[in-house]
């Protein structure tokens, strides 16, 4: 279990580091963009809101740094991320909690699906290496180099249209009211098809390629030769030996590149005006809504950490060598 | 973005099939088809970066009378809502993209080498701390961080964007280099150098680094891919050097002017293709390097025009059909 | 006892294709008889492993079998050429008739599967209808056979010591009671005491179960002790082949003599330790004539000109030995 404890300690440390970075970034950078915004909105902000923005962005220059840091933490622990300027006067935490489920559903599900599908196809491509399957590789190389959001534009151009079943924007039909009923869920699923397909195709290619190469690498290990020498069936050697072992590095690669992937997939939301965190980040950047930007960064980081932790658990289950410690 | 096998194995904490002691591998580098194709395309982009702004037929900012015109002989890639020539914008945009990619790649690679190699070579708490630092930077999602930093800065130029990207994306390379250094550290020739009393720095520069060239190169190429995509993404959401064009800026205007709804495919297709081909070239380069470092990936051979399928577990028998 | 079991006939194995091919095994002809331990010795790089992997078609790319036959004398089905089997026939043949203990036995076990499942999957592949209990009982029996407690079935390879892993591999090789067990330096990674202990047990098992062994090593002293017959390999060719005693007492090929000279005498009068000057040949640039002549203390004119053929020598010592050397013209 000491492996698990070490990982948990690491994630706590990383969460702390991310929050601390969030604390320092606005303080290190010259100019007070937030100050300017506050002055502009002066009339509409109440004293509490102004104070919380002061604490978040270090505008209170009289306080010593450590005092600022403590106040900052105190405020975060109360869930107070300040007020959003774009969605004035909603608090940032409220804004994010309305968009987060959309992103978790879209990006979460498609990322996992793309990893599973890509890995599966990569197993076949690696095992049938040297056959016609290799012809797929140039296509996947190209697809994995395309920016996700641009691919989204192409998908809209090609597949969406007045008489297509794929809506090109939004998270659900404006006609239905959000709620847990068939109409709404059906509409939400329909709206997520095209963005999901976009993310799936462009991120899957990378997994196909890396799993294929891992299969090829693992295939020349001694234990694979032994498996062949034992006369095991092709399927058994491919799945039980080669793929099973090639999966290990791919899972840790998945964990480590989650940060990169999530960054890219969020952009897809922009193209589809999907009501998730990525689209909000886009709006926040356009409106220079710093509290919202910082809040989104924190939430994304924490979600990625959580996802990383789950991937770690999967690794723990998959590799008996990590289980032995402790 | 596909991850190379060396990186994956390093990610899993396994010693990757590590590069053999430094032999001159220059010629193999060129003789690998993938690397060669990648280098040729890349060379074309570098030429574009140097000469693109000179070659462009119009001033990319200049407005014209043809608004949102599809490709014509006067405007090869059509025009924007202000009548600007998109072909000229694409040509002028190359410089910024290549510049930012290279700058970020160099900054990140230098940091990755310094942090990765020393954390691998110094077997003390300092090394552990550096390794923890790179792991932290690895799991923090870089793109949102870059967006925040870049949009809080009072003014952004291409140099600033390149620096921000470089400073936030060294961690992957550092981790891979650390794993490779750890596996090299125990090798005979390093021990021999230590025994003869060579200084740590001499060992790092003359014994370790030459054997890490391929891994460093692959990390550099990977960072350039990431940097190019990040820069384009930043520009696409509106964070870019206001005085300069890049392909993300073109896409930004295309998106904000509803190019899609107007059916103006020429507005976003060329810029995106330019990015995708650049990305493909860089990926090809990286696969080539991966094949050099990891010989198991090299493909099947040919004999007298006939391919003999090399299959693990069933060695081909020439002249016999074993299916 | 003199019945042949596997006859290797002019086997050629290359690495690579066409002009780039490296000929690692050249024109090897060798017979393994029923119930015997045949030792295969030679310096590192002489092609011993390539021969073993080539004859079973297990050689990884870029290995290619360039020609020859491997005739297996099946007691039930009569002789057939292993190299002509289809892939599915070969799969059935493997492990049931010929099993292998590999050189890198340390890495021969899959790190993510339990020992038990790696033992039983071989049994299952060849007898899909057998019950699970029967397979597990058999696996336990195999572990006991090689001196490992049955509860190690649940262990993962990293939980075993090197010697135990080696024993597991040997037990695994015996799972289907094959007629032939090929052992490629099965004990090099172990200490000397462990080496002899495992080999001693192996010879006993052989007497009980009656399989033949092709035993590969560069340590000739082990072979002299444990094998019935010895074949010596140099530069991809067999240069001498004779009963173990004869190799030890009067080897004909200067290379065999050189190999013998590189370890201390087991018993009897002390010999002078000489070793062989020079280094093994580069397969890409083989010397003309006999590959050994540049290092041979006794070489004379024909050696550099023509390759000597392997045949029964015109010398005292009986007809069950062969040698390829110009000093001993073929009868
Ligand atoms: N992939 C390869 N490509 C080219 N040549 C190879 C390859 N693998 C092995 N060889 C060459 O084939 C020859 C025979 O190798 P082999 O492994 O059969 O030797 P060996 O007798 O088993 O040696 P050892 O005692 O070290 O195991 C060697 O000279 C080696 O250099
Ligand atoms: Mg060998």
XYZ file of N, CA, C and O in Angstrom, chain C residues 4-111:
432
model
N 17.436 -42.239 -34.361
C 17.445 -40.777 -34.414
C 16.079 -40.212 -34.020
O 15.052 -40.855 -34.259
N 16.087 -39.022 -33.405
C 14.831 -38.383 -33.015
C 14.631 -37.099 -33.824
O 13.581 -36.871 -34.395
N 15.686 -36.292 -33.855
C 15.640 -35.104 -34.710
C 16.884 -35.094 -35.571
O 17.996 -35.229 -35.066
N 16.676 -34.987 -36.885
C 17.816 -34.884 -37.794
C 17.793 -33.504 -38.427
O 16.868 -33.159 -39.160
N 18.816 -32.717 -38.134
C 18.941 -31.413 -38.772
C 19.789 -31.618 -40.011
O 20.897 -32.156 -39.917
N 19.262 -31.218 -41.175
C 20.002 -31.471 -42.417
C 20.310 -30.159 -43.123
O 19.404 -29.427 -43.498
N 21.581 -29.897 -43.310
C 22.104 -28.668 -43.952
C 21.256 -27.436 -43.671
O 20.789 -26.766 -44.579
N 21.094 -27.146 -42.412
C 20.306 -25.989 -42.011
C 21.124 -24.707 -42.174
O 22.279 -24.633 -41.773
N 20.495 -23.699 -42.800
C 21.121 -22.378 -42.941
C 20.208 -21.349 -42.320
O 19.015 -21.318 -42.623
N 20.752 -20.517 -41.459
C 19.950 -19.469 -40.845
C 20.666 -18.137 -41.008
O 21.873 -18.036 -40.749
N 19.914 -17.128 -41.481
C 20.488 -15.801 -41.728
C 19.818 -14.761 -40.852
O 18.688 -14.936 -40.423
N 20.532 -13.656 -40.665
C 19.880 -12.452 -40.148
C 19.824 -11.471 -41.298
O 20.857 -11.102 -41.838
N 18.631 -11.077 -41.674
C 18.473 -10.139 -42.780
C 18.272 -10.884 -44.076
O 18.369 -12.108 -44.144
N 17.958 -10.095 -45.114
C 17.612 -10.697 -46.396
C 18.559 -10.218 -47.486
O 19.172 -9.168 -47.358
N 18.624 -10.988 -48.550
C 19.363 -10.567 -49.738
C 20.828 -10.299 -49.457
O 21.495 -11.086 -48.785
N 21.318 -9.160 -49.949
C 22.746 -8.865 -49.833
C 23.167 -8.540 -48.406
O 24.326 -8.660 -48.049
N 22.192 -8.086 -47.613
C 22.568 -7.666 -46.252
C 22.614 -8.845 -45.300
O 22.937 -8.680 -44.128
N 22.245 -10.029 -45.769
C 22.103 -11.155 -44.860
C 23.426 -11.511 -44.186
O 24.487 -11.520 -44.801
N 23.333 -11.785 -42.883
C 24.473 -12.309 -42.135
C 24.206 -13.793 -41.958
O 23.163 -14.175 -41.430
N 25.119 -14.634 -42.433
C 24.881 -16.076 -42.320
C 25.379 -16.553 -40.972
O 26.569 -16.753 -40.777
N 24.457 -16.734 -40.034
C 24.865 -17.050 -38.665
C 24.960 -18.557 -38.446
O 25.709 -19.013 -37.587
N 24.177 -19.332 -39.189
C 24.288 -20.783 -39.124
C 24.451 -21.284 -40.550
O 23.667 -20.928 -41.429
N 25.528 -22.060 -40.796
C 25.831 -22.457 -42.170
C 25.874 -23.958 -42.289
O 26.723 -24.605 -41.667
N 24.940 -24.479 -43.054
C 25.053 -25.849 -43.488
C 25.248 -26.815 -42.321
O 26.120 -27.684 -42.367
N 24.422 -26.645 -41.288
C 24.615 -27.494 -40.112
C 23.840 -28.801 -40.265
O 22.667 -28.805 -40.608
N 24.521 -29.904 -40.045
C 23.888 -31.218 -40.047
C 24.198 -31.870 -38.704
O 25.352 -31.939 -38.305
N 23.135 -32.267 -38.019
C 23.329 -32.739 -36.660
C 22.162 -33.654 -36.311
O 21.033 -33.394 -36.712
N 22.447 -34.730 -35.571
C 21.368 -35.643 -35.210
C 21.275 -35.776 -33.700
O 22.288 -35.945 -33.023
N 20.056 -35.674 -33.214
C 19.798 -35.903 -31.791
C 19.085 -37.241 -31.678
O 18.066 -37.469 -32.324
N 19.670 -38.154 -30.877
C 19.078 -39.482 -30.769
C 18.117 -39.567 -29.600
O 18.135 -38.729 -28.703
N 17.294 -40.611 -29.646
C 16.310 -40.820 -28.593
C 16.998 -41.028 -27.249
O 17.890 -41.853 -27.126
N 16.587 -40.248 -26.251
C 17.057 -40.456 -24.893
C 18.436 -39.916 -24.567
O 18.887 -40.059 -23.446
N 19.099 -39.258 -25.507
C 20.462 -38.809 -25.192
C 20.513 -37.335 -24.811
O 19.597 -36.577 -25.095
N 21.615 -36.962 -24.147
C 21.898 -35.554 -23.912
C 22.993 -35.163 -24.884
O 24.110 -35.670 -24.805
N 22.626 -34.289 -25.836
C 23.612 -33.833 -26.814
C 24.037 -32.432 -26.414
O 23.205 -31.535 -26.282
N 25.319 -32.255 -26.200
C 25.824 -30.940 -25.818
C 26.241 -30.167 -27.051
O 26.777 -30.743 -28.001
N 25.971 -28.847 -27.060
C 26.417 -28.006 -28.164
C 27.249 -26.894 -27.547
O 26.755 -26.116 -26.735
N 28.528 -26.846 -27.922
C 29.416 -25.876 -27.290
C 30.051 -24.980 -28.341
O 30.064 -25.309 -29.527
N 30.589 -23.889 -27.916
C 31.243 -22.946 -28.816
C 31.324 -21.605 -28.131
O 30.577 -21.327 -27.198
N 32.250 -20.776 -28.625
C 32.397 -19.459 -28.012
C 31.133 -18.643 -28.210
O 30.296 -18.955 -29.048
N 31.050 -17.553 -27.487
C 29.920 -16.650 -27.657
C 29.906 -16.138 -29.095
O 30.944 -15.810 -29.650
N 28.747 -16.144 -29.704
C 28.628 -15.654 -31.080
C 28.844 -16.711 -32.129
O 28.822 -16.416 -33.317
N 29.032 -17.975 -31.727
C 29.296 -19.000 -32.734
C 28.008 -19.483 -33.406
O 28.070 -20.248 -34.355
N 26.847 -19.054 -32.893
C 25.603 -19.395 -33.585
C 24.789 -20.478 -32.901
O 23.858 -21.016 -33.495
N 25.104 -20.793 -31.659
C 24.390 -21.868 -30.958
C 22.917 -21.527 -30.772
O 22.034 -22.319 -31.111
N 22.664 -20.336 -30.237
C 21.263 -19.964 -30.020
C 20.539 -19.831 -31.343
O 19.383 -20.262 -31.472
N 21.208 -19.251 -32.326
C 20.576 -19.098 -33.629
C 20.147 -20.450 -34.172
O 19.057 -20.598 -34.731
N 20.975 -21.459 -33.989
C 20.624 -22.812 -34.434
C 19.375 -23.310 -33.704
O 18.431 -23.801 -34.325
N 19.372 -23.139 -32.377
C 18.245 -23.650 -31.597
C 16.943 -22.949 -31.960
O 15.906 -23.586 -32.116
N 17.008 -21.611 -32.099
C 15.796 -20.872 -32.424
C 15.391 -21.108 -33.876
O 14.222 -21.147 -34.203
N 16.404 -21.235 -34.740
C 16.104 -21.421 -36.158
C 15.381 -22.733 -36.398
O 14.398 -22.792 -37.121
N 15.850 -23.824 -35.757
C 15.242 -25.128 -36.029
C 13.819 -25.211 -35.493
O 13.037 -26.044 -35.936
N 13.451 -24.306 -34.566
C 12.090 -24.318 -34.045
C 11.256 -23.172 -34.616
O 10.122 -22.981 -34.218
N 11.856 -22.403 -35.504
C 11.208 -21.232 -36.113
C 10.788 -20.204 -35.077
O 9.765 -19.537 -35.216
N 11.581 -20.050 -34.036
C 11.261 -19.058 -33.020
C 12.166 -17.840 -33.113
O 12.101 -16.947 -32.278
N 13.012 -17.797 -34.120
C 13.973 -16.711 -34.218
C 13.251 -15.401 -34.517
O 12.451 -15.336 -35.435
N 13.497 -14.354 -33.719
C 12.809 -13.080 -33.975
C 13.382 -12.390 -35.209
O 14.489 -12.715 -35.628
N 12.640 -11.455 -35.831
C 13.169 -10.700 -36.949
C 14.480 -10.017 -36.530
O 14.600 -9.659 -35.359
N 15.425 -9.849 -37.401
C 15.385 -10.151 -38.831
C 15.823 -11.572 -39.185
O 16.269 -11.821 -40.304
N 15.682 -12.518 -38.270
C 16.111 -13.889 -38.553
C 15.280 -14.554 -39.630
O 14.073 -14.357 -39.710
N 15.947 -15.346 -40.461
C 15.268 -16.048 -41.543
C 15.912 -17.421 -41.690
O 17.139 -17.538 -41.645
N 15.092 -18.452 -41.837
C 15.644 -19.770 -42.138
C 15.843 -19.831 -43.647
O 14.885 -19.781 -44.410
N 17.096 -19.923 -44.074
C 17.377 -19.782 -45.500
C 17.373 -21.122 -46.227
O 17.409 -21.165 -47.450
N 17.345 -22.215 -45.492
C 17.297 -23.495 -46.189
C 17.612 -24.639 -45.258
O 18.094 -24.449 -44.135
N 17.302 -25.859 -45.711
C 17.590 -27.037 -44.915
C 16.316 -27.702 -44.427
O 15.209 -27.278 -44.734
N 16.514 -28.782 -43.697
C 15.373 -29.540 -43.184
C 15.607 -29.882 -41.728
O 16.751 -30.008 -41.281
N 14.524 -30.008 -40.994
C 14.604 -30.501 -39.626
C 13.611 -31.654 -39.538
O 12.410 -31.457 -39.431
N 14.119 -32.873 -39.663
C 13.229 -34.036 -39.695
C 12.986 -34.520 -38.279
O 13.925 -34.837 -37.543
N 11.714 -34.563 -37.901
C 11.354 -35.066 -36.591
C 10.780 -36.464 -36.755
O 9.842 -36.673 -37.526
N 11.363 -37.436 -36.040
C 10.874 -38.808 -36.142
C 9.821 -39.029 -35.072
O 10.116 -39.399 -33.946
N 8.579 -38.770 -35.449
C 7.469 -38.905 -34.523
C 7.188 -40.386 -34.319
O 6.980 -41.116 -35.288
N 7.187 -40.860 -33.055
C 6.955 -42.295 -32.817
C 5.602 -42.750 -33.364
O 5.455 -43.890 -33.788
N 4.618 -41.859 -33.349
C 3.294 -42.275 -33.834
C 3.104 -42.018 -35.327
O 2.596 -42.850 -36.045
N 3.514 -40.825 -35.780
C 3.141 -40.438 -37.139
C 4.268 -40.613 -38.160
O 4.091 -40.299 -39.326
N 5.416 -41.092 -37.721
C 6.525 -41.235 -38.655
C 7.222 -39.909 -38.875
O 6.819 -38.891 -38.323
N 8.313 -39.903 -39.670
C 9.117 -38.691 -39.810
C 8.437 -37.597 -40.645
O 7.713 -37.907 -41.584
N 8.636 -36.351 -40.252
C 8.201 -35.224 -41.080
C 9.131 -34.038 -40.852
O 9.863 -33.984 -39.862
N 9.065 -33.072 -41.798
C 9.948 -31.903 -41.736
C 9.265 -30.790 -40.950
O 8.213 -30.282 -41.351
N 9.854 -30.406 -39.825
C 9.262 -29.386 -38.968
C 9.160 -28.053 -39.702
O 8.219 -27.283 -39.513
N 10.131 -27.780 -40.571
C 10.142 -26.487 -41.252
C 9.044 -26.379 -42.300
O 8.764 -25.300 -42.794
N 8.423 -27.532 -42.667
C 7.356 -27.467 -43.663
C 5.964 -27.448 -43.041
O 4.978 -27.373 -43.761
N 5.890 -27.540 -41.712
C 4.572 -27.535 -41.077
C 3.890 -26.187 -41.299
O 4.550 -25.160 -41.400
N 2.569 -26.210 -41.367
C 1.857 -24.933 -41.401
C 1.896 -24.338 -40.000
O 2.223 -25.034 -39.031
N 1.530 -23.066 -39.904
C 1.611 -22.413 -38.601
C 0.773 -23.120 -37.547
O 1.191 -23.249 -36.401
N -0.413 -23.604 -37.925
C -1.239 -24.222 -36.883
C -0.707 -25.609 -36.527
O -0.763 -26.012 -35.366
N -0.165 -26.327 -37.519
C 0.465 -27.613 -37.192
C 1.674 -27.393 -36.281
O 1.906 -28.135 -35.335
N 2.408 -26.319 -36.591
C 3.595 -26.023 -35.796
C 3.200 -25.706 -34.358
O 3.849 -26.136 -33.408
N 2.087 -24.976 -34.201
C 1.611 -24.640 -32.865
C 1.324 -25.914 -32.067
O 1.630 -25.995 -30.888
N 0.731 -26.901 -32.728
C 0.440 -28.154 -32.030
C 1.726 -28.900 -31.695
O 1.845 -29.526 -30.657
N 2.673 -28.822 -32.611
C 3.943 -29.523 -32.436
C 4.711 -28.954 -31.248
O 5.280 -29.689 -30.438
N 4.695 -27.636 -31.154
C 5.482 -26.974 -30.129
C 5.055 -27.408 -28.737
O 3.869 -27.570 -28.471
N 5.996 -27.510 -27.881
C 5.835 -27.843 -26.470
C 5.368 -29.286 -26.277
O 5.807 -29.955 -25.372
N 4.489 -29.796 -27.163
C 4.048 -31.184 -27.000
C 5.178 -32.124 -27.393
O 5.376 -33.160 -26.772
N 5.939 -31.769 -28.450
C 7.033 -32.632 -28.899
C 8.382 -32.057 -28.493
O 9.282 -32.780 -28.099
N 8.529 -30.733 -28.632
C 9.803 -30.078 -28.341
C 9.561 -28.869 -27.460
O 8.796 -27.989 -27.835
N 10.181 -28.817 -26.313
C 10.058 -27.610 -25.512
C 11.439 -26.982 -25.363
O 12.449 -27.628 -25.631
N 11.442 -25.736 -24.947
C 12.697 -24.989 -24.900
C 12.825 -24.261 -23.570
O 11.850 -23.705 -23.068
N 14.016 -24.294 -23.004
C 14.329 -23.419 -21.880
C 15.304 -22.390 -22.436
O 16.356 -22.750 -22.966
N 14.924 -21.117 -22.326
C 15.674 -20.099 -23.059
C 16.867 -19.563 -22.296
O 16.941 -19.640 -21.078
N 17.737 -18.969 -23.096
C 18.957 -18.372 -22.554
C 18.620 -17.300 -21.523
O 19.149 -17.279 -20.440
N 17.699 -16.423 -21.886
C 17.372 -15.354 -20.946
C 16.265 -15.782 -20.031
O 15.259 -15.102 -19.910
N 16.410 -16.913 -19.354
C 15.288 -17.455 -18.595
C 14.793 -16.484 -17.539
O 13.655 -16.557 -17.108
N 15.643 -15.538 -17.159
C 15.221 -14.538 -16.197
C 14.019 -13.760 -16.719
O 13.159 -13.352 -15.966
N 14.015 -13.510 -18.032
C 12.929 -12.724 -18.614
C 11.912 -13.593 -19.328
O 11.093 -13.094 -20.075
N 11.995 -14.905 -19.114
C 11.103 -15.795 -19.851
C 9.719 -15.866 -19.251
O 8.798 -16.365 -19.869
N 9.580 -15.406 -18.026
C 8.262 -15.431 -17.402
C 7.619 -14.060 -17.552
O 8.275 -13.036 -17.373
N 6.346 -14.071 -17.880
C 5.633 -12.815 -18.032
C 5.411 -12.180 -16.657
O 4.794 -12.801 -15.791
N 5.910 -10.962 -16.449
C 5.855 -10.371 -15.105
C 4.445 -10.125 -14.582
O 4.275 -9.973 -13.382
